[in-house]
């Protein structure tokens, strides 16, 4: 497209500010605010209709092309080394058949933990302490469906829980699943590194890992969902494309972090 853009929020009240980010191949472009009356161009209907709204924003602006880099990540700094933890999220995967880390505190190729969607679309938890432990569910996630997913690990007992709940299940197509097991208490080495959400291989290095003692393929982290409200104080910075990571319900994520004692 020769011109594309997005707003920094979905809606505003009178007196509030909204920003528009625009990428244009042309050196100049014109912007107008319109009220969309009817957006369907089907000739059997009333056709496309819009009404211009006079505002101070109407006018011409200098244009410049801004590249959209594939792959992005949200970084939460100053997260302590987690011995025991519970992490949960609401996700809407678009490409669940590609291996990607949803949340990770992973260091030095074999230490820490990562909540991952594997290449078969199944949710799994990777724990590392020199060797790695891999626990996964068996039902692959459906693309473009909302799920509540999460995992917990109790370092005192080795108890591990993993779950996914399809929020709008279909008859005979419910992908909800829960699993619990016990692993070695020292299966995970706590590491004090930033918490990475939707990590790309540019943020977390490519890893050659051992899963249950067997050599595995390189574990690449790709991103196909992300976040909005980037001004939230828990996010230190964004790597990659803003428009490539719109979607993560950051409010709920912040509430979970507060629940476990993090000051936001």
mmCIF file of C-alpha atoms in Angstrom:
data_model
loop_
_atom_site.group_PDB
_atom_site.id
_atom_site.type_symbol
_atom_site.label_atom_id
_atom_site.label_comp_id
_atom_site.label_asym_id
_atom_site.label_seq_id
_atom_site.Cartn_x
_atom_site.Cartn_y
_atom_site.Cartn_z
ATOM 1 C CA UNK A 1 0.000 0.000 0.000
ATOM 2 C CA UNK A 2 1.252 3.463 -0.817
ATOM 3 C CA UNK A 3 -0.162 4.913 2.398
ATOM 4 C CA UNK A 4 -1.084 3.211 5.645
ATOM 5 C CA UNK A 5 -1.496 4.194 9.263
ATOM 6 C CA UNK A 6 -3.065 3.550 12.630
ATOM 7 C CA UNK A 7 -4.212 5.427 15.733
ATOM 8 C CA UNK A 8 -2.659 5.096 19.179
ATOM 9 C CA UNK A 9 -6.037 4.229 20.737
ATOM 10 C CA UNK A 10 -9.397 2.871 19.660
ATOM 11 C CA UNK A 11 -11.586 5.726 20.918
ATOM 12 C CA UNK A 12 -11.423 9.060 22.720
ATOM 13 C CA UNK A 13 -13.824 11.246 24.665
ATOM 14 C CA UNK A 14 -14.305 14.971 23.935
ATOM 15 C CA UNK A 15 -11.216 16.906 24.997
ATOM 16 C CA UNK A 16 -8.874 13.890 24.848
ATOM 17 C CA UNK A 17 -6.014 13.491 22.400
ATOM 18 C CA UNK A 18 -5.567 10.833 19.747
ATOM 19 C CA UNK A 19 -2.422 10.399 17.656
ATOM 20 C CA UNK A 20 -2.186 8.979 14.137
ATOM 21 C CA UNK A 21 0.959 7.315 12.802
ATOM 22 C CA UNK A 22 1.192 7.396 9.006
ATOM 23 C CA UNK A 23 3.562 5.829 6.501
ATOM 24 C CA UNK A 24 3.411 7.357 3.028
ATOM 25 C CA UNK A 25 5.400 6.664 -0.131
ATOM 26 C CA UNK A 26 4.461 10.141 -1.378
ATOM 27 C CA UNK A 27 6.347 13.208 -0.114
ATOM 28 C CA UNK A 28 3.071 14.784 1.031
ATOM 29 C CA UNK A 29 -0.409 13.518 1.877
ATOM 30 C CA UNK A 30 -3.741 14.996 2.969
ATOM 31 C CA UNK A 31 -5.573 13.958 6.133
ATOM 32 C CA UNK A 32 -9.222 14.599 6.957
ATOM 33 C CA UNK A 33 -11.456 13.432 9.787
ATOM 34 C CA UNK A 34 -14.651 11.840 8.506
ATOM 35 C CA UNK A 35 -17.742 10.255 9.992
ATOM 36 C CA UNK A 36 -18.314 6.905 8.319
ATOM 37 C CA UNK A 37 -22.020 6.552 7.555
ATOM 38 C CA UNK A 38 -21.862 3.361 5.508
ATOM 39 C CA UNK A 39 -18.697 1.468 4.623
ATOM 40 C CA UNK A 40 -20.058 -1.357 2.474
ATOM 41 C CA UNK A 41 -19.377 -0.824 -1.238
ATOM 42 C CA UNK A 42 -21.816 -3.560 -2.318
ATOM 43 C CA UNK A 43 -23.809 -2.069 -5.245
ATOM 44 C CA UNK A 44 -26.991 -3.658 -3.903
ATOM 45 C CA UNK A 45 -26.815 -1.442 -0.821
ATOM 46 C CA UNK A 46 -26.662 2.324 -0.306
ATOM 47 C CA UNK A 47 -22.958 2.358 -1.200
ATOM 48 C CA UNK A 48 -19.985 3.926 0.550
ATOM 49 C CA UNK A 49 -20.962 7.099 2.432
ATOM 50 C CA UNK A 50 -18.854 9.388 4.601
ATOM 51 C CA UNK A 51 -19.187 12.924 5.922
ATOM 52 C CA UNK A 52 -16.230 15.189 6.535
ATOM 53 C CA UNK A 53 -15.889 16.617 10.038
ATOM 54 C CA UNK A 54 -14.181 20.006 10.153
ATOM 55 C CA UNK A 55 -11.264 19.899 12.589
ATOM 56 C CA UNK A 56 -7.928 21.640 13.038
ATOM 57 C CA UNK A 57 -6.245 18.391 11.990
ATOM 58 C CA UNK A 58 -7.502 18.616 8.400
ATOM 59 C CA UNK A 59 -4.751 19.533 5.971
ATOM 60 C CA UNK A 60 -1.610 18.414 4.194
ATOM 61 C CA UNK A 61 1.358 16.845 5.939
ATOM 62 C CA UNK A 62 4.880 15.822 4.918
ATOM 63 C CA UNK A 63 5.040 12.104 4.234
ATOM 64 C CA UNK A 64 7.753 9.520 4.740
ATOM 65 C CA UNK A 65 7.863 5.765 4.357
ATOM 66 C CA UNK A 66 8.266 3.857 7.622
ATOM 67 C CA UNK A 67 9.140 0.191 7.394
ATOM 68 C CA UNK A 68 7.183 -2.411 9.335
ATOM 69 C CA UNK A 69 9.646 -4.959 10.682
ATOM 70 C CA UNK A 70 8.251 -8.421 11.255
ATOM 71 C CA UNK A 71 8.583 -9.720 14.786
ATOM 72 C CA UNK A 72 8.302 -7.691 17.958
ATOM 73 C CA UNK A 73 8.542 -8.132 21.698
ATOM 74 C CA UNK A 74 7.595 -6.474 24.955
ATOM 75 C CA UNK A 75 10.294 -6.383 27.650
ATOM 76 C CA UNK A 76 9.573 -6.100 31.386
ATOM 77 C CA UNK A 77 12.738 -5.112 33.236
ATOM 78 C CA UNK A 78 13.580 -5.670 36.908
ATOM 79 C CA UNK A 79 11.674 -8.934 37.278
ATOM 80 C CA UNK A 80 13.238 -10.953 40.116
ATOM 81 C CA UNK A 81 14.496 -14.483 39.637
ATOM 82 C CA UNK A 82 11.375 -16.601 40.007
ATOM 83 C CA UNK A 83 11.763 -19.835 41.917
ATOM 84 C CA UNK A 84 8.038 -20.523 42.011
ATOM 85 C CA UNK A 85 5.676 -18.705 39.676
ATOM 86 C CA UNK A 86 2.247 -18.556 38.091
ATOM 87 C CA UNK A 87 1.713 -16.787 34.784
ATOM 88 C CA UNK A 88 -1.503 -16.419 32.791
ATOM 89 C CA UNK A 89 -2.671 -14.553 29.720
ATOM 90 C CA UNK A 90 -5.531 -14.100 27.286
ATOM 91 C CA UNK A 91 -4.325 -14.851 23.761
ATOM 92 C CA UNK A 92 -5.796 -14.897 20.236
ATOM 93 C CA UNK A 93 -3.199 -16.785 18.182
ATOM 94 C CA UNK A 94 -3.128 -16.126 14.457
ATOM 95 C CA UNK A 95 -0.389 -18.616 13.499
ATOM 96 C CA UNK A 96 -0.404 -21.265 16.221
ATOM 97 C CA UNK A 97 1.523 -23.745 14.050
ATOM 98 C CA UNK A 98 4.744 -21.742 14.412
ATOM 99 C CA UNK A 99 6.958 -22.121 17.469
ATOM 100 C CA UNK A 100 6.852 -18.960 19.554
ATOM 101 C CA UNK A 101 7.486 -17.947 23.137
ATOM 102 C CA UNK A 102 4.526 -16.242 24.776
ATOM 103 C CA UNK A 103 6.404 -15.452 27.997
ATOM 104 C CA UNK A 104 9.999 -16.257 28.872
ATOM 105 C CA UNK A 105 12.696 -15.691 31.454
ATOM 106 C CA UNK A 106 15.362 -17.632 29.598
ATOM 107 C CA UNK A 107 19.124 -17.272 29.901
ATOM 108 C CA UNK A 108 22.302 -18.844 28.604
ATOM 109 C CA UNK A 109 20.415 -21.385 26.447
ATOM 110 C CA UNK A 110 19.512 -23.761 29.302
ATOM 111 C CA UNK A 111 18.386 -21.756 32.348
ATOM 112 C CA UNK A 112 15.025 -20.370 33.403
ATOM 113 C CA UNK A 113 11.584 -21.001 31.937
ATOM 114 C CA UNK A 114 9.520 -20.277 28.825
ATOM 115 C CA UNK A 115 5.803 -20.689 28.080
ATOM 116 C CA UNK A 116 5.734 -21.705 24.423
ATOM 117 C CA UNK A 117 3.425 -22.573 21.555
ATOM 118 C CA UNK A 118 5.144 -25.430 19.740
ATOM 119 C CA UNK A 119 5.079 -26.156 16.001
ATOM 120 C CA UNK A 120 2.119 -28.505 16.479
ATOM 121 C CA UNK A 121 0.090 -25.644 18.014
ATOM 122 C CA UNK A 122 0.213 -27.162 21.497
ATOM 123 C CA UNK A 123 0.982 -25.142 24.612
ATOM 124 C CA UNK A 124 4.065 -26.201 26.551
ATOM 125 C CA UNK A 125 6.326 -25.116 29.402
ATOM 126 C CA UNK A 126 10.093 -25.329 29.140
ATOM 127 C CA UNK A 127 12.136 -25.441 32.358
ATOM 128 C CA UNK A 128 15.910 -25.273 32.340
ATOM 129 C CA UNK A 129 18.743 -26.024 34.752
ATOM 130 C CA UNK A 130 21.635 -27.142 32.510
ATOM 131 C CA UNK A 131 19.353 -29.833 31.072
ATOM 132 C CA UNK A 132 15.769 -28.962 30.185
ATOM 133 C CA UNK A 133 12.358 -30.331 31.060
ATOM 134 C CA UNK A 134 9.497 -30.011 28.539
ATOM 135 C CA UNK A 135 5.831 -30.485 29.491
ATOM 136 C CA UNK A 136 3.099 -29.920 26.883
ATOM 137 C CA UNK A 137 -0.636 -30.249 26.381
ATOM 138 C CA UNK A 138 -2.027 -32.426 23.597
ATOM 139 C CA UNK A 139 -4.767 -30.276 22.051
ATOM 140 C CA UNK A 140 -3.494 -27.746 19.485
ATOM 141 C CA UNK A 141 -4.935 -24.248 19.666
ATOM 142 C CA UNK A 142 -7.254 -23.113 16.905
ATOM 143 C CA UNK A 143 -6.248 -20.007 15.009
ATOM 144 C CA UNK A 144 -8.182 -16.815 15.730
ATOM 145 C CA UNK A 145 -9.917 -18.076 18.861
ATOM 146 C CA UNK A 146 -9.624 -16.558 22.329
ATOM 147 C CA UNK A 147 -7.985 -18.667 25.019
ATOM 148 C CA UNK A 148 -7.124 -18.225 28.653
ATOM 149 C CA UNK A 149 -3.766 -19.936 29.072
ATOM 150 C CA UNK A 150 -1.310 -20.270 31.915
ATOM 151 C CA UNK A 151 1.233 -22.289 33.842
ATOM 152 C CA UNK A 152 2.466 -22.574 37.408
ATOM 153 C CA UNK A 153 5.513 -24.168 38.995
ATOM 154 C CA UNK A 154 6.097 -24.795 42.703
ATOM 155 C CA UNK A 155 9.825 -25.118 43.330
ATOM 156 C CA UNK A 156 9.224 -26.477 46.845
ATOM 157 C CA UNK A 157 7.320 -29.541 45.621
ATOM 158 C CA UNK A 158 8.154 -29.746 41.897
ATOM 159 C CA UNK A 159 4.444 -29.471 41.128
ATOM 160 C CA UNK A 160 3.778 -28.146 37.629
ATOM 161 C CA UNK A 161 0.396 -27.166 36.176
ATOM 162 C CA UNK A 162 -0.449 -26.160 32.615
ATOM 163 C CA UNK A 163 -3.835 -25.120 31.241
ATOM 164 C CA UNK A 164 -5.684 -23.668 28.279
ATOM 165 C CA UNK A 165 -9.361 -22.750 28.262
ATOM 166 C CA UNK A 166 -11.149 -21.962 25.014
ATOM 167 C CA UNK A 167 -13.438 -19.051 25.833
ATOM 168 C CA UNK A 168 -16.016 -19.780 23.121
ATOM 169 C CA UNK A 169 -15.900 -23.557 22.618
ATOM 170 C CA UNK A 170 -17.677 -25.193 19.711
ATOM 171 C CA UNK A 171 -19.497 -28.539 19.986
ATOM 172 C CA UNK A 172 -17.008 -31.386 19.462
ATOM 173 C CA UNK A 173 -14.237 -28.796 18.960
ATOM 174 C CA UNK A 174 -13.476 -27.736 22.513
ATOM 175 C CA UNK A 175 -9.713 -27.319 22.847
ATOM 176 C CA UNK A 176 -9.770 -26.705 26.604
ATOM 177 C CA UNK A 177 -7.271 -28.836 28.510
ATOM 178 C CA UNK A 178 -5.453 -28.981 31.837
ATOM 179 C CA UNK A 179 -2.528 -31.044 33.011
ATOM 180 C CA UNK A 180 -0.510 -31.376 36.172
ATOM 181 C CA UNK A 181 2.612 -33.374 36.929
ATOM 182 C CA UNK A 182 5.588 -33.440 39.244
ATOM 183 C CA UNK A 183 9.137 -32.806 38.073
ATOM 184 C CA UNK A 184 12.415 -32.547 39.945
ATOM 185 C CA UNK A 185 12.462 -29.668 42.424
ATOM 186 C CA UNK A 186 15.624 -28.342 40.818
ATOM 187 C CA UNK A 187 14.295 -28.684 37.255
ATOM 188 C CA UNK A 188 14.477 -24.912 36.864
ATOM 189 C CA UNK A 189 17.294 -22.571 37.775
ATOM 190 C CA UNK A 190 15.841 -19.156 38.663
ATOM 191 C CA UNK A 191 17.445 -16.422 36.567
ATOM 192 C CA UNK A 192 17.229 -12.677 37.056
ATOM 193 C CA UNK A 193 16.710 -11.555 33.477
ATOM 194 C CA UNK A 194 13.981 -9.410 31.879
ATOM 195 C CA UNK A 195 10.608 -11.032 31.255
ATOM 196 C CA UNK A 196 10.116 -11.218 27.498
ATOM 197 C CA UNK A 197 6.597 -11.327 26.060
ATOM 198 C CA UNK A 198 6.125 -12.517 22.456
ATOM 199 C CA UNK A 199 9.857 -12.852 21.904
ATOM 200 C CA UNK A 200 11.565 -12.748 18.527
ATOM 201 C CA UNK A 201 14.889 -14.285 17.704
ATOM 202 C CA UNK A 202 16.303 -10.743 17.654
ATOM 203 C CA UNK A 203 15.531 -10.364 21.351
ATOM 204 C CA UNK A 204 16.197 -13.877 22.576
ATOM 205 C CA UNK A 205 19.022 -15.747 20.922
ATOM 206 C CA UNK A 206 18.448 -18.886 18.902
ATOM 207 C CA UNK A 207 18.808 -21.845 21.204
ATOM 208 C CA UNK A 208 19.991 -25.404 20.737
ATOM 209 C CA UNK A 209 18.423 -27.169 23.693
ATOM 210 C CA UNK A 210 18.047 -30.649 25.076
ATOM 211 C CA UNK A 211 14.462 -31.666 25.783
ATOM 212 C CA UNK A 212 14.255 -34.684 28.078
ATOM 213 C CA UNK A 213 17.811 -35.537 27.116
ATOM 214 C CA UNK A 214 17.208 -35.583 23.375
ATOM 215 C CA UNK A 215 18.781 -33.060 21.036
ATOM 216 C CA UNK A 216 16.119 -30.765 19.642
ATOM 217 C CA UNK A 217 15.971 -28.404 16.704
ATOM 218 C CA UNK A 218 16.760 -24.750 17.150
ATOM 219 C CA UNK A 219 14.043 -23.085 19.158
ATOM 220 C CA UNK A 220 13.108 -19.864 17.390
ATOM 221 C CA UNK A 221 10.801 -17.350 19.007
ATOM 222 C CA UNK A 222 8.367 -15.651 16.682
ATOM 223 C CA UNK A 223 5.588 -13.186 17.421
ATOM 224 C CA UNK A 224 2.104 -12.972 15.961
ATOM 225 C CA UNK A 225 0.277 -11.070 18.698
ATOM 226 C CA UNK A 226 1.200 -8.411 21.162
ATOM 227 C CA UNK A 227 -0.045 -5.473 23.132
ATOM 228 C CA UNK A 228 -1.622 -2.065 23.214
ATOM 229 C CA UNK A 229 -1.344 0.865 25.595
ATOM 230 C CA UNK A 230 2.422 0.901 25.285
ATOM 231 C CA UNK A 231 2.710 3.708 27.821
ATOM 232 C CA UNK A 232 1.953 1.235 30.613
ATOM 233 C CA UNK A 233 4.817 1.500 33.104
ATOM 234 C CA UNK A 234 5.660 -2.212 33.165
ATOM 235 C CA UNK A 235 6.955 -2.163 29.586
ATOM 236 C CA UNK A 236 10.527 -0.916 29.405
ATOM 237 C CA UNK A 237 10.704 -0.846 25.626
ATOM 238 C CA UNK A 238 9.284 -2.362 22.458
ATOM 239 C CA UNK A 239 11.503 -4.182 19.979
ATOM 240 C CA UNK A 240 10.210 -4.260 16.415
ATOM 241 C CA UNK A 241 6.966 -2.990 14.963
ATOM 242 C CA UNK A 242 4.279 -1.312 17.060
ATOM 243 C CA UNK A 243 1.566 -2.280 14.600
ATOM 244 C CA UNK A 244 2.861 -5.840 14.612
ATOM 245 C CA UNK A 245 2.116 -6.272 18.297
ATOM 246 C CA UNK A 246 -1.317 -4.755 18.815
ATOM 247 C CA UNK A 247 -3.557 -7.117 20.758
ATOM 248 C CA UNK A 248 -2.292 -8.249 24.177
ATOM 249 C CA UNK A 249 -4.717 -7.234 26.993
ATOM 250 C CA UNK A 250 -2.010 -5.400 28.927
ATOM 251 C CA UNK A 251 -4.437 -4.260 31.611
ATOM 252 C CA UNK A 252 -5.020 -7.862 32.683
ATOM 253 C CA UNK A 253 -1.289 -8.525 32.499
ATOM 254 C CA UNK A 254 -0.612 -5.546 34.776
ATOM 255 C CA UNK A 255 -3.219 -6.785 37.239
ATOM 256 C CA UNK A 256 -1.528 -10.194 37.356
ATOM 257 C CA UNK A 257 1.857 -8.581 37.976
ATOM 258 C CA UNK A 258 0.388 -6.473 40.805
ATOM 259 C CA UNK A 259 -1.234 -9.560 42.259
ATOM 260 C CA UNK A 260 2.189 -11.158 42.657
ATOM 261 C CA UNK A 261 3.777 -8.121 44.249
ATOM 262 C CA UNK A 262 5.314 -6.168 41.399
ATOM 263 C CA UNK A 263 5.045 -2.391 41.710
ATOM 264 C CA UNK A 264 3.814 -0.834 38.456
#
